[in-house]
Amino acid sequence: MTKKGRIFKTIRRYFGSHPAGIFAWLWVTAMPFIGSVIFATKYNLLDAYQLESGLDFFIYTAIGALLMGLALLPTTLIALASGFYFGWISLPFLILGYSLASVLGYVLGKITNMGFTELLFKKNPKFRKEIESRKEKEGSLVFFVRISPIVPFAVSNFLFASMNIKIWKVLVYGIPGMLTRTVLAFAAGVIASSYLAAKESMNSPLQWGIGLALLVIGVAGIYNYLRKKKK
């Protein structure tokens, strides 16, 4: 059996005996889309909320962290709505909520995939060596995964947890990587005349062009991480 075949066989065996892990991965993959559909019919409820007191900002940050950390809504959608309804004053608190959500998602990924990496390495010692040989490039992997628009935030949290990447690296390298997409969506919400107009602006040629550029950058960075060093 090939090395990749052994790895996939180990993964199948692990999830076969850990149904909670399967459920968690399905959750972080599908739930943001389901949440977006629900939010599309309820977004006008935000008209009643204002950020005025310290308590308001605390609640905003906590709710944002829970929504993103539990994969209930996509980070880009939250940034778009925050920009439109609350303006630039909410951006620092959005970033703080994003940071807390990264920690929450990472911890949940660790809990639901407990023992996964150890089992994978035990069954595939050569794979362990390949991963360990790239330790010094983990920061760049986090940055480029975060900047790529094709890897959902919640999925990447589970990915980093499963790879045993230190949480401080996820924060230090992940926040700058995520800021580009977050600020773009946030700014689109700020300048829009209505929430629907803000959402429509995300499909403009400019946004698609920026998204494509970020995709290319992200894929190139991930490829550089996966590429083997020349002996």
GROMACS .gro file of N, CA and C in nm, residues 50-163:
model
  342
   50GLN      N    1  -2.758   4.922   1.883
   50GLN     CA    2  -2.658   5.028   1.870
   50GLN      C    3  -2.541   4.997   1.963
   51LEU      N    4  -2.422   5.042   1.922
   51LEU     CA    5  -2.305   5.028   2.008
   51LEU      C    6  -2.278   5.163   2.074
   52GLU      N    7  -2.316   5.176   2.199
   52GLU     CA    8  -2.303   5.303   2.269
   52GLU      C    9  -2.224   5.290   2.400
   53SER      N   10  -2.260   5.195   2.482
   53SER     CA   11  -2.193   5.179   2.612
   53SER      C   12  -2.086   5.070   2.605
   54GLY      N   13  -2.006   5.065   2.712
   54GLY     CA   14  -1.904   4.961   2.720
   54GLY      C   15  -1.965   4.822   2.719
   55LEU      N   16  -2.082   4.809   2.782
   55LEU     CA   17  -2.151   4.681   2.784
   55LEU      C   18  -2.192   4.639   2.643
   56ASP      N   19  -2.233   4.736   2.560
   56ASP     CA   20  -2.272   4.706   2.422
   56ASP      C   21  -2.155   4.646   2.345
   57PHE      N   22  -2.037   4.705   2.363
   57PHE     CA   23  -1.920   4.656   2.291
   57PHE      C   24  -1.877   4.519   2.343
   58PHE      N   25  -1.893   4.498   2.473
   58PHE     CA   26  -1.860   4.368   2.530
   58PHE      C   27  -1.951   4.259   2.473
   59ILE      N   28  -2.081   4.289   2.470
   59ILE     CA   29  -2.178   4.192   2.416
   59ILE      C   30  -2.152   4.166   2.268
   60TYR      N   31  -2.124   4.274   2.192
   60TYR     CA   32  -2.095   4.260   2.049
   60TYR      C   33  -1.975   4.169   2.027
   61THR      N   34  -1.868   4.192   2.105
   61THR     CA   35  -1.746   4.111   2.091
   61THR      C   36  -1.773   3.965   2.128
   62ALA      N   37  -1.844   3.944   2.238
   62ALA     CA   38  -1.872   3.807   2.284
   62ALA      C   39  -1.959   3.731   2.185
   63ILE      N   40  -2.065   3.797   2.136
   63ILE     CA   41  -2.153   3.730   2.039
   63ILE      C   42  -2.078   3.700   1.910
   64GLY      N   43  -1.999   3.796   1.864
   64GLY     CA   44  -1.920   3.773   1.743
   64GLY      C   45  -1.825   3.658   1.758
   65ALA      N   46  -1.758   3.649   1.875
   65ALA     CA   47  -1.665   3.539   1.900
   65ALA      C   48  -1.736   3.405   1.898
   66LEU      N   49  -1.855   3.399   1.958
   66LEU     CA   50  -1.931   3.274   1.961
   66LEU      C   51  -1.981   3.235   1.822
   67LEU      N   52  -2.032   3.333   1.747
   67LEU     CA   53  -2.084   3.304   1.613
   67LEU      C   54  -1.974   3.252   1.522
   68MET      N   55  -1.856   3.313   1.530
   68MET     CA   56  -1.746   3.270   1.443
   68MET      C   57  -1.678   3.145   1.498
   69GLY      N   58  -1.656   3.140   1.630
   69GLY     CA   59  -1.587   3.026   1.689
   69GLY      C   60  -1.665   2.897   1.680
   70LEU      N   61  -1.799   2.906   1.688
   70LEU     CA   62  -1.884   2.788   1.678
   70LEU      C   63  -1.930   2.762   1.535
   71ALA      N   64  -1.876   2.837   1.441
   71ALA     CA   65  -1.906   2.818   1.298
   71ALA      C   66  -2.052   2.840   1.264
   72LEU      N   67  -2.117   2.931   1.337
   72LEU     CA   68  -2.258   2.957   1.310
   72LEU      C   69  -2.278   3.054   1.194
   73LEU      N   70  -2.180   3.142   1.171
   73LEU     CA   71  -2.184   3.235   1.058
   73LEU      C   72  -2.043   3.253   1.003
   74PRO      N   73  -2.030   3.279   0.873
   74PRO     CA   74  -1.898   3.304   0.815
   74PRO      C   75  -1.842   3.437   0.865
   75THR      N   76  -1.712   3.445   0.879
   75THR     CA   77  -1.648   3.568   0.927
   75THR      C   78  -1.671   3.684   0.831
   76THR      N   79  -1.670   3.657   0.701
   76THR     CA   80  -1.689   3.764   0.603
   76THR      C   81  -1.828   3.826   0.615
   77LEU      N   82  -1.929   3.744   0.639
   77LEU     CA   83  -2.065   3.793   0.653
   77LEU      C   84  -2.079   3.879   0.779
   78ILE      N   85  -2.015   3.838   0.887
   78ILE     CA   86  -2.018   3.916   1.011
   78ILE      C   87  -1.948   4.049   0.991
   79ALA      N   88  -1.836   4.048   0.919
   79ALA     CA   89  -1.764   4.172   0.892
   79ALA      C   90  -1.849   4.266   0.807
   80LEU      N   91  -1.916   4.213   0.707
   80LEU     CA   92  -2.002   4.293   0.619
   80LEU      C   93  -2.116   4.358   0.699
   81ALA      N   94  -2.184   4.279   0.780
   81ALA     CA   95  -2.296   4.330   0.860
   81ALA      C   96  -2.247   4.430   0.964
   82SER      N   97  -2.131   4.404   1.024
   82SER     CA   98  -2.077   4.495   1.125
   82SER      C   99  -2.044   4.630   1.064
   83GLY      N  100  -1.983   4.628   0.946
   83GLY     CA  101  -1.950   4.754   0.879
   83GLY      C  102  -2.073   4.837   0.848
   84PHE      N  103  -2.178   4.770   0.801
   84PHE     CA  104  -2.299   4.843   0.764
   84PHE      C  105  -2.375   4.895   0.886
   85TYR      N  106  -2.395   4.809   0.986
   85TYR     CA  107  -2.481   4.846   1.099
   85TYR      C  108  -2.409   4.926   1.207
   86PHE      N  109  -2.279   4.903   1.225
   86PHE     CA  110  -2.211   4.965   1.338
   86PHE      C  111  -2.097   5.059   1.301
   87GLY      N  112  -2.049   5.052   1.177
   87GLY     CA  113  -1.945   5.145   1.132
   87GLY      C  114  -1.805   5.111   1.182
   88TRP      N  115  -1.711   5.202   1.151
   88TRP     CA  116  -1.570   5.177   1.177
   88TRP      C  117  -1.538   5.158   1.324
   89ILE      N  118  -1.618   5.215   1.411
   89ILE     CA  119  -1.591   5.206   1.554
   89ILE      C  120  -1.594   5.061   1.604
   90SER      N  121  -1.663   4.976   1.531
   90SER     CA  122  -1.673   4.836   1.573
   90SER      C  123  -1.559   4.748   1.522
   91LEU      N  124  -1.478   4.799   1.430
   91LEU     CA  125  -1.374   4.716   1.369
   91LEU      C  126  -1.274   4.659   1.470
   92PRO      N  127  -1.218   4.739   1.563
   92PRO     CA  128  -1.125   4.679   1.660
   92PRO      C  129  -1.189   4.568   1.742
   93PHE      N  130  -1.316   4.583   1.773
   93PHE     CA  131  -1.385   4.482   1.854
   93PHE      C  132  -1.419   4.359   1.769
   94LEU      N  133  -1.438   4.380   1.640
   94LEU     CA  134  -1.455   4.267   1.548
   94LEU      C  135  -1.327   4.184   1.543
   95ILE      N  136  -1.213   4.252   1.535
   95ILE     CA  137  -1.084   4.182   1.532
   95ILE      C  138  -1.060   4.109   1.663
   96LEU      N  139  -1.097   4.172   1.776
   96LEU     CA  140  -1.085   4.105   1.905
   96LEU      C  141  -1.175   3.982   1.909
   97GLY      N  142  -1.298   3.996   1.862
   97GLY     CA  143  -1.389   3.882   1.857
   97GLY      C  144  -1.336   3.771   1.768
   98TYR      N  145  -1.274   3.811   1.658
   98TYR     CA  146  -1.214   3.714   1.567
   98TYR      C  147  -1.102   3.637   1.636
   99SER      N  148  -1.020   3.708   1.715
   99SER     CA  149  -0.910   3.644   1.787
   99SER      C  150  -0.963   3.544   1.889
  100LEU      N  151  -1.066   3.584   1.963
  100LEU     CA  152  -1.127   3.493   2.061
  100LEU      C  153  -1.191   3.373   1.992
  101ALA      N  154  -1.250   3.397   1.874
  101ALA     CA  155  -1.312   3.287   1.798
  101ALA      C  156  -1.206   3.189   1.750
  102SER      N  157  -1.088   3.239   1.716
  102SER     CA  158  -0.978   3.151   1.674
  102SER      C  159  -0.940   3.057   1.787
  103VAL      N  160  -0.931   3.112   1.909
  103VAL     CA  161  -0.898   3.029   2.025
  103VAL      C  162  -1.008   2.927   2.052
  104LEU      N  163  -1.133   2.972   2.047
  104LEU     CA  164  -1.247   2.882   2.071
  104LEU      C  165  -1.252   2.770   1.968
  105GLY      N  166  -1.240   2.803   1.841
  105GLY     CA  167  -1.243   2.702   1.736
  105GLY      C  168  -1.127   2.605   1.747
  106TYR      N  169  -1.010   2.658   1.782
  106TYR     CA  170  -0.890   2.575   1.797
  106TYR      C  171  -0.911   2.474   1.911
  107VAL      N  172  -0.960   2.522   2.026
  107VAL     CA  173  -0.983   2.434   2.141
  107VAL      C  174  -1.085   2.325   2.108
  108LEU      N  175  -1.193   2.363   2.041
  108LEU     CA  176  -1.293   2.264   2.001
  108LEU      C  177  -1.234   2.162   1.904
  109GLY      N  178  -1.147   2.210   1.815
  109GLY     CA  179  -1.080   2.118   1.723
  109GLY      C  180  -0.992   2.019   1.797
  110LYS      N  181  -0.923   2.067   1.900
  110LYS     CA  182  -0.838   1.980   1.981
  110LYS      C  183  -0.922   1.874   2.053
  111ILE      N  184  -1.033   1.918   2.111
  111ILE     CA  185  -1.117   1.826   2.190
  111ILE      C  186  -1.180   1.719   2.101
  112THR      N  187  -1.236   1.759   1.989
  112THR     CA  188  -1.308   1.664   1.903
  112THR      C  189  -1.215   1.577   1.820
  113ASN      N  190  -1.087   1.614   1.810
  113ASN     CA  191  -0.991   1.533   1.734
  113ASN      C  192  -0.878   1.484   1.823
  114MET      N  193  -0.910   1.464   1.951
  114MET     CA  194  -0.809   1.422   2.047
  114MET      C  195  -0.747   1.288   2.008
  115GLY      N  196  -0.616   1.284   2.005
  115GLY     CA  197  -0.544   1.161   1.973
  115GLY      C  198  -0.528   1.135   1.825
  116PHE      N  199  -0.587   1.220   1.740
  116PHE     CA  200  -0.582   1.196   1.596
  116PHE      C  201  -0.438   1.203   1.542
  117THR      N  202  -0.367   1.311   1.576
  117THR     CA  203  -0.232   1.330   1.525
  117THR      C  204  -0.138   1.220   1.574
  118GLU      N  205  -0.151   1.185   1.703
  118GLU     CA  206  -0.065   1.082   1.760
  118GLU      C  207  -0.085   0.948   1.689
  119LEU      N  208  -0.211   0.915   1.660
  119LEU     CA  209  -0.240   0.789   1.591
  119LEU      C  210  -0.184   0.793   1.449
  120LEU      N  211  -0.203   0.906   1.382
  120LEU     CA  212  -0.157   0.919   1.244
  120LEU      C  213  -0.005   0.907   1.237
  121PHE      N  214   0.065   0.968   1.331
  121PHE     CA  215   0.211   0.962   1.332
  121PHE      C  216   0.261   0.823   1.370
  122LYS      N  217   0.190   0.758   1.462
  122LYS     CA  218   0.231   0.625   1.505
  122LYS      C  219   0.222   0.525   1.391
  123LYS      N  220   0.117   0.537   1.312
  123LYS     CA  221   0.098   0.445   1.200
  123LYS      C  222   0.182   0.483   1.078
  124ASN      N  223   0.224   0.610   1.073
  124ASN     CA  224   0.298   0.658   0.955
  124ASN      C  225   0.418   0.743   1.000
  125PRO      N  226   0.524   0.679   1.048
  125PRO     CA  227   0.640   0.754   1.101
  125PRO      C  228   0.707   0.843   0.998
  126LYS      N  229   0.703   0.805   0.871
  126LYS     CA  230   0.763   0.890   0.767
  126LYS      C  231   0.684   1.019   0.750
  127PHE      N  232   0.553   1.009   0.767
  127PHE     CA  233   0.469   1.128   0.759
  127PHE      C  234   0.502   1.223   0.874
  128ARG      N  235   0.531   1.167   0.993
  128ARG     CA  236   0.571   1.250   1.106
  128ARG      C  237   0.697   1.329   1.073
  129LYS      N  238   0.794   1.262   1.010
  129LYS     CA  239   0.919   1.330   0.975
  129LYS      C  240   0.894   1.443   0.876
  130GLU      N  241   0.804   1.420   0.780
  130GLU     CA  242   0.775   1.523   0.681
  130GLU      C  243   0.712   1.646   0.747
  131ILE      N  244   0.618   1.622   0.840
  131ILE     CA  245   0.552   1.733   0.909
  131ILE      C  246   0.652   1.807   0.997
  132GLU      N  247   0.736   1.732   1.071
  132GLU     CA  248   0.833   1.796   1.160
  132GLU      C  249   0.939   1.873   1.083
  133SER      N  250   0.968   1.830   0.960
  133SER     CA  251   1.068   1.900   0.880
  133SER      C  252   1.017   2.037   0.833
  134ARG      N  253   0.886   2.057   0.846
  134ARG     CA  254   0.827   2.184   0.802
  134ARG      C  255   0.786   2.272   0.921
  135LYS      N  256   0.832   2.238   1.041
  135LYS     CA  257   0.793   2.313   1.160
  135LYS      C  258   0.822   2.462   1.148
  136GLU      N  259   0.938   2.493   1.089
  136GLU     CA  260   0.976   2.634   1.080
  136GLU      C  261   0.890   2.711   0.981
  137LYS      N  262   0.810   2.640   0.902
  137LYS     CA  263   0.725   2.705   0.802
  137LYS      C  264   0.578   2.708   0.843
  138GLU      N  265   0.549   2.669   0.968
  138GLU     CA  266   0.409   2.665   1.014
  138GLU      C  267   0.344   2.802   1.012
  139GLY      N  268   0.421   2.905   1.049
  139GLY     CA  269   0.365   3.040   1.051
  139GLY      C  270   0.319   3.084   0.914
  140SER      N  271   0.399   3.053   0.812
  140SER     CA  272   0.361   3.092   0.676
  140SER      C  273   0.240   3.013   0.630
  141LEU      N  274   0.230   2.886   0.672
  141LEU     CA  275   0.112   2.806   0.636
  141LEU      C  276  -0.014   2.869   0.694
  142VAL      N  277  -0.010   2.907   0.822
  142VAL     CA  278  -0.125   2.969   0.886
  142VAL      C  279  -0.164   3.097   0.812
  143PHE      N  280  -0.066   3.179   0.779
  143PHE     CA  281  -0.094   3.306   0.711
  143PHE      C  282  -0.161   3.283   0.576
  144PHE      N  283  -0.107   3.192   0.497
  144PHE     CA  284  -0.160   3.172   0.362
  144PHE      C  285  -0.293   3.097   0.362
  145VAL      N  286  -0.315   3.010   0.460
  145VAL     CA  287  -0.446   2.945   0.472
  145VAL      C  288  -0.552   3.048   0.508
  146ARG      N  289  -0.518   3.138   0.600
  146ARG     CA  290  -0.613   3.242   0.641
  146ARG      C  291  -0.644   3.339   0.528
  147ILE      N  292  -0.544   3.372   0.448
  147ILE     CA  293  -0.566   3.470   0.341
  147ILE      C  294  -0.642   3.411   0.224
  148SER      N  295  -0.640   3.278   0.212
  148SER     CA  296  -0.707   3.213   0.100
  148SER      C  297  -0.858   3.213   0.121
  149PRO      N  298  -0.936   3.257   0.022
  149PRO     CA  299  -1.082   3.261   0.037
  149PRO      C  300  -1.150   3.124   0.024
  150ILE      N  301  -1.074   3.019  -0.009
  150ILE     CA  302  -1.137   2.889  -0.029
  150ILE      C  303  -1.136   2.802   0.097
  151VAL      N  304  -1.060   2.843   0.200
  151VAL     CA  305  -1.056   2.765   0.324
  151VAL      C  306  -1.137   2.838   0.430
  152PRO      N  307  -1.254   2.788   0.466
  152PRO     CA  308  -1.338   2.855   0.567
  152PRO      C  309  -1.266   2.870   0.701
  153PHE      N  310  -1.298   2.975   0.772
  153PHE     CA  311  -1.235   3.006   0.900
  153PHE      C  312  -1.245   2.890   0.998
  154ALA      N  313  -1.366   2.836   1.016
  154ALA     CA  314  -1.388   2.729   1.113
  154ALA      C  315  -1.312   2.602   1.075
  155VAL      N  316  -1.308   2.571   0.946
  155VAL     CA  317  -1.235   2.453   0.899
  155VAL      C  318  -1.086   2.468   0.927
  156SER      N  319  -1.033   2.589   0.901
  156SER     CA  320  -0.890   2.611   0.924
  156SER      C  321  -0.854   2.598   1.071
  157ASN      N  322  -0.943   2.639   1.162
  157ASN     CA  323  -0.918   2.621   1.305
  157ASN      C  324  -0.899   2.474   1.340
  158PHE      N  325  -0.986   2.390   1.287
  158PHE     CA  326  -0.976   2.246   1.310
  158PHE      C  327  -0.848   2.190   1.247
  159LEU      N  328  -0.815   2.242   1.129
  159LEU     CA  329  -0.695   2.196   1.060
  159LEU      C  330  -0.570   2.227   1.142
  160PHE      N  331  -0.560   2.350   1.193
  160PHE     CA  332  -0.443   2.389   1.272
  160PHE      C  333  -0.435   2.308   1.401
  161ALA      N  334  -0.549   2.283   1.463
  161ALA     CA  335  -0.552   2.204   1.587
  161ALA      C  336  -0.507   2.061   1.560
  162SER      N  337  -0.554   2.004   1.449
  162SER     CA  338  -0.519   1.867   1.415
  162SER      C  339  -0.371   1.852   1.383
  163MET      N  340  -0.310   1.960   1.332
  163MET     CA  341  -0.167   1.958   1.297
  163MET      C  342  -0.078   1.995   1.414
   0.00000   0.00000   0.00000
